[in-house]
Short mmCIF file of C-alpha atoms in Angstrom, two decimals:
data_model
loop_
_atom_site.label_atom_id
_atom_site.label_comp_id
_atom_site.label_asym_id
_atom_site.label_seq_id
_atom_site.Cartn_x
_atom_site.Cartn_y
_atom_site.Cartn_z
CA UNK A 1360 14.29 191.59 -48.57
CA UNK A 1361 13.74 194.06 -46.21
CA UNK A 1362 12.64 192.18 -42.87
CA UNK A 1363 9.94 192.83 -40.24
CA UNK A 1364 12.85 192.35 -37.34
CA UNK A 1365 12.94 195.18 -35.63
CA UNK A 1366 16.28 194.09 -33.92
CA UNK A 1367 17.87 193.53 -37.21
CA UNK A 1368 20.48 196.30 -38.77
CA UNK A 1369 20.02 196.81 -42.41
CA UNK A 1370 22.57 198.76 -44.54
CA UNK A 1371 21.61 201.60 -46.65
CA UNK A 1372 23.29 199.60 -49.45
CA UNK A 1373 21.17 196.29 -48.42
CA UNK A 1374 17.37 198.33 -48.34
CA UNK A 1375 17.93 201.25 -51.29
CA UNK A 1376 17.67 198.53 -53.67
CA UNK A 1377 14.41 196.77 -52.26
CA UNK A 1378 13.31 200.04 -52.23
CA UNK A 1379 13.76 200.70 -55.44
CA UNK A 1380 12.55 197.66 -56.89
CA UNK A 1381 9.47 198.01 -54.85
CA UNK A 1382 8.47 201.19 -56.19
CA UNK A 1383 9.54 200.73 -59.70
CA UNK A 1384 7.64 197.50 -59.65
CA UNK A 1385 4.25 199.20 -58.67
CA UNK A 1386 4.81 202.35 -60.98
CA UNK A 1387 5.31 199.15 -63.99
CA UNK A 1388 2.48 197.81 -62.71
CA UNK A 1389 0.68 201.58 -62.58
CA UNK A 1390 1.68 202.07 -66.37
CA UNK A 1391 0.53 198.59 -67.30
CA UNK A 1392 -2.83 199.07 -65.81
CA UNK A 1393 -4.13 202.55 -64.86
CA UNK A 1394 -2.44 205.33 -67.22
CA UNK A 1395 -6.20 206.22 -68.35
CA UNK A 1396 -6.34 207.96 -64.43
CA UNK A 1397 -3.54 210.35 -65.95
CA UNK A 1398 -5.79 210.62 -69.39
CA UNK A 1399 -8.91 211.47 -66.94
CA UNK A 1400 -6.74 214.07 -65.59
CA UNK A 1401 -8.10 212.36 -61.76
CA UNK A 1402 -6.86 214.05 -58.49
CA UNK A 1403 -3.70 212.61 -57.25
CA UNK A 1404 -5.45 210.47 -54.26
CA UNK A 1405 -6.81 208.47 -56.95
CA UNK A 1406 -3.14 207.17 -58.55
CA UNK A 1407 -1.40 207.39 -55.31
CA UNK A 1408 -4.06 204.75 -54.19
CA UNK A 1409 -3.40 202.40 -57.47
CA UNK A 1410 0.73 202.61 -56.74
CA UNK A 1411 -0.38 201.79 -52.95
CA UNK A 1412 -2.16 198.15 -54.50
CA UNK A 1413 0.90 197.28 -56.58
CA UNK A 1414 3.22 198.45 -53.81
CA UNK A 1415 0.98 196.08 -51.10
CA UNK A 1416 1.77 193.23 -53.48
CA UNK A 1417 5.53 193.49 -53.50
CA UNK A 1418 6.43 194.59 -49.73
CA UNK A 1419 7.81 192.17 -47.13
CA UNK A 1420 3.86 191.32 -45.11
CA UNK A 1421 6.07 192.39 -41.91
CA UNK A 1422 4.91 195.94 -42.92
CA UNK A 1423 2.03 197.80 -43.58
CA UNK A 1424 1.29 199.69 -47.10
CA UNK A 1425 -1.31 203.07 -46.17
CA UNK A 1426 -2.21 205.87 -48.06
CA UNK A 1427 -2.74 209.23 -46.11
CA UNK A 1428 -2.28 207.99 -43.14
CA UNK A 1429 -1.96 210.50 -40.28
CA UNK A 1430 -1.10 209.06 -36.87
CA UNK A 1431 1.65 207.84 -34.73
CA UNK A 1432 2.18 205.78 -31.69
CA UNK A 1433 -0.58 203.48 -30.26
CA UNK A 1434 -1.84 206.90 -28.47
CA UNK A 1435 -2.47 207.64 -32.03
CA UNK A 1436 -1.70 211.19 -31.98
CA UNK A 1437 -1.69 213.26 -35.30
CA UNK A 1438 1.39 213.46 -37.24
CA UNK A 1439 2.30 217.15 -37.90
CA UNK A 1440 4.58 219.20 -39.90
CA UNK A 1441 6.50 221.12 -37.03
CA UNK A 1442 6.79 220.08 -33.00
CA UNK A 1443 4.20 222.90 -32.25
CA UNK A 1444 0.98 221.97 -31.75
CA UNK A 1445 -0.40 224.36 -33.94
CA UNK A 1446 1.30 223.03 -36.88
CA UNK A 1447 -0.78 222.12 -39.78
CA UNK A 1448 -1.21 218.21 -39.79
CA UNK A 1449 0.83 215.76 -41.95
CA UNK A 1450 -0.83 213.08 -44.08
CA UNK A 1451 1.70 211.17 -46.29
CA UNK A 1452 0.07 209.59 -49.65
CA UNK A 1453 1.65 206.60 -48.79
CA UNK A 1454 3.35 205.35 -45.83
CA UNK A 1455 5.23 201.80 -45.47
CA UNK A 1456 5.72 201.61 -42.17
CA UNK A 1457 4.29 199.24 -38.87
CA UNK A 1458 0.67 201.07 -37.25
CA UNK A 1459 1.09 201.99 -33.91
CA UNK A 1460 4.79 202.65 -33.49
CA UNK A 1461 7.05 205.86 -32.39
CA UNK A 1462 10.24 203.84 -33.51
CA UNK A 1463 11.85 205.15 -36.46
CA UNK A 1464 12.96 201.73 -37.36
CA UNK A 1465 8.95 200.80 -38.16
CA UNK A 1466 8.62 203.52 -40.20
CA UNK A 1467 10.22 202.63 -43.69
CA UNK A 1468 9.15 205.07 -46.55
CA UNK A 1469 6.85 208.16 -46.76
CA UNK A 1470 5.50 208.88 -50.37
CA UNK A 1471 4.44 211.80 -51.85
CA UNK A 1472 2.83 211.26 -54.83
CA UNK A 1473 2.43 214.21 -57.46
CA UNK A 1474 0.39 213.86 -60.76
CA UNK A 1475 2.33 216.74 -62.79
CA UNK A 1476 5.84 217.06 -61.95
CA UNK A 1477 7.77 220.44 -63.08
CA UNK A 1478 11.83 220.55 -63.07
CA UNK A 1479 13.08 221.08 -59.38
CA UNK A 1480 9.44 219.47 -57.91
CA UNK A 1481 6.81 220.46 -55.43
CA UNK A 1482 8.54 222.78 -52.98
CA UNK A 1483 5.57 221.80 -50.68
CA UNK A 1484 6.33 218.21 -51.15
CA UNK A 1485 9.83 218.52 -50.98
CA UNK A 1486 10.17 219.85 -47.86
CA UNK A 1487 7.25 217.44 -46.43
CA UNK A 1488 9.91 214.80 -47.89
CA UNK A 1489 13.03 216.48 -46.30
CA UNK A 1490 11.27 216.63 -42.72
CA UNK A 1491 10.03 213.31 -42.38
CA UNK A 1492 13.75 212.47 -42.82
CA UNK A 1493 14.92 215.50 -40.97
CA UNK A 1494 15.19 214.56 -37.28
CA UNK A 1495 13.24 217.81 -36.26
CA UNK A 1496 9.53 215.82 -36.11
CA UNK A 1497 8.46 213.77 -33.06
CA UNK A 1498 7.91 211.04 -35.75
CA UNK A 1499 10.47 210.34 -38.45
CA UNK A 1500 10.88 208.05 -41.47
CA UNK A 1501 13.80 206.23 -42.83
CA UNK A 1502 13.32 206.96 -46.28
CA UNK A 1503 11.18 209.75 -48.22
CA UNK A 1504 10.40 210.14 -51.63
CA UNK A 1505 8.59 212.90 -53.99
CA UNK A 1506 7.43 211.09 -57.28
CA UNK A 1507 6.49 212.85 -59.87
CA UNK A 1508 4.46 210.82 -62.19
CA UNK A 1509 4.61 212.63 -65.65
CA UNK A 1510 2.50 212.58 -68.54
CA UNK A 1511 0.40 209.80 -69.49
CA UNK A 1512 1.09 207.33 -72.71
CA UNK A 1513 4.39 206.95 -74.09
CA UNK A 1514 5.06 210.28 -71.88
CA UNK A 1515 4.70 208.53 -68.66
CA UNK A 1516 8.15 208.95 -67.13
CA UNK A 1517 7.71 209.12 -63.55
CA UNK A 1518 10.87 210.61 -61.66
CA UNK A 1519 11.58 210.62 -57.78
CA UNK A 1520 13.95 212.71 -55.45
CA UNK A 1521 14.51 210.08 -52.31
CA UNK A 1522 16.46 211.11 -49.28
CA UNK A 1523 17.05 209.57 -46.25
CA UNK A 1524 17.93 209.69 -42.19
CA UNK A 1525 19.39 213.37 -41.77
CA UNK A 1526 17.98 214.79 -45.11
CA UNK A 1527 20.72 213.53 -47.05
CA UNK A 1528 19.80 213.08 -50.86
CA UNK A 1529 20.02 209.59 -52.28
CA UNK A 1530 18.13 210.41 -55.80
CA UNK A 1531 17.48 213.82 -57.09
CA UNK A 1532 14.85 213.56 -59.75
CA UNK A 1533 15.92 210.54 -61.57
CA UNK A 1534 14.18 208.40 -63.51
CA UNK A 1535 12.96 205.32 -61.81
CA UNK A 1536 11.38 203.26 -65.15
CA UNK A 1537 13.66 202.72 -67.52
#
């Protein structure tokens, strides 16, 4: 399990699949319970706030599940897309991560959340993704992840494109239920 320690050193190889499990577990739970937000055709805050819930119930309580959450550091300055600060302001649709920190190390995963996903993704939420892993942002994540959530019913086949520190690709729109 991915711990709360901030001293500790976890492997890429010892978090993807906690990761992985987290957020596959919450998009089960998201097809067991809510596809009829997907039928409603409801705004993407709405679903990204249901695979928050499941995701709350499966993450070590050493971290903090939030959905468009927009600050960093205990000055709680707003997170935004470039260093100037005229750059348009960056709200993930879900951030795992510890409130009030600048340390890279308390901020886990940034999710982007997207109800209709075409081949080759959002390019807006693909390069949100690739920046928050980038190392050109006063705050950065170690892990970032589109999610496309597909179709509804037996068509619900949510993918993901995760990268990590640096912008290197781990997935690139795979499949994440089987």
């Amino acid at each position: 399990m991915v711990q709360g320690d901030q001293g500790s050193a976890r492997s890429l190889d010892d978090v993807f699949p906690v990761i992985s499990s987290w957020v596959s577990g919450a998009l089960s739970d998201f097809r067991a319970r809510d596809l009829d937000l997907l039928e409603y055709s409801v705004g993407e805050w709405s679903c990204a706030f249901r695979i928050a819930v499941y995701l709350e119930q499966r993450v070590d309580p050493a971290w903090r599940v939030d959905i468009e959450y927009d600050r960093q550091g205990v000055r709680g300055q707003q997170k935004r897309r470039g260093l100037d600060s005229n750059a348009s302001t960056m709200r993930p649709d879900i951030a795992i991560h510890r409130r009030g920190s600048e340390d890279i190390r308390d901020n886990l995963l940034l999710l982007e959340i997207k109800r209709i996903w075409t081949p080759g993704g959002d390019p807006d939420d693909l390069a949100k993704v690739r920046r928050a892993v980038s190392g050109e942002l006063e705050f950065q994540y170690q892990f970032a992840a589109a999610i496309g959530l597909g179709d509804s019913g037996s068509r619900f086949n949510p993918t993901w494109t995760l990268m990590t520190a640096g912008g290197v690709m781990l997935v690139d729109e795979k499949r994440i239920l089987a």
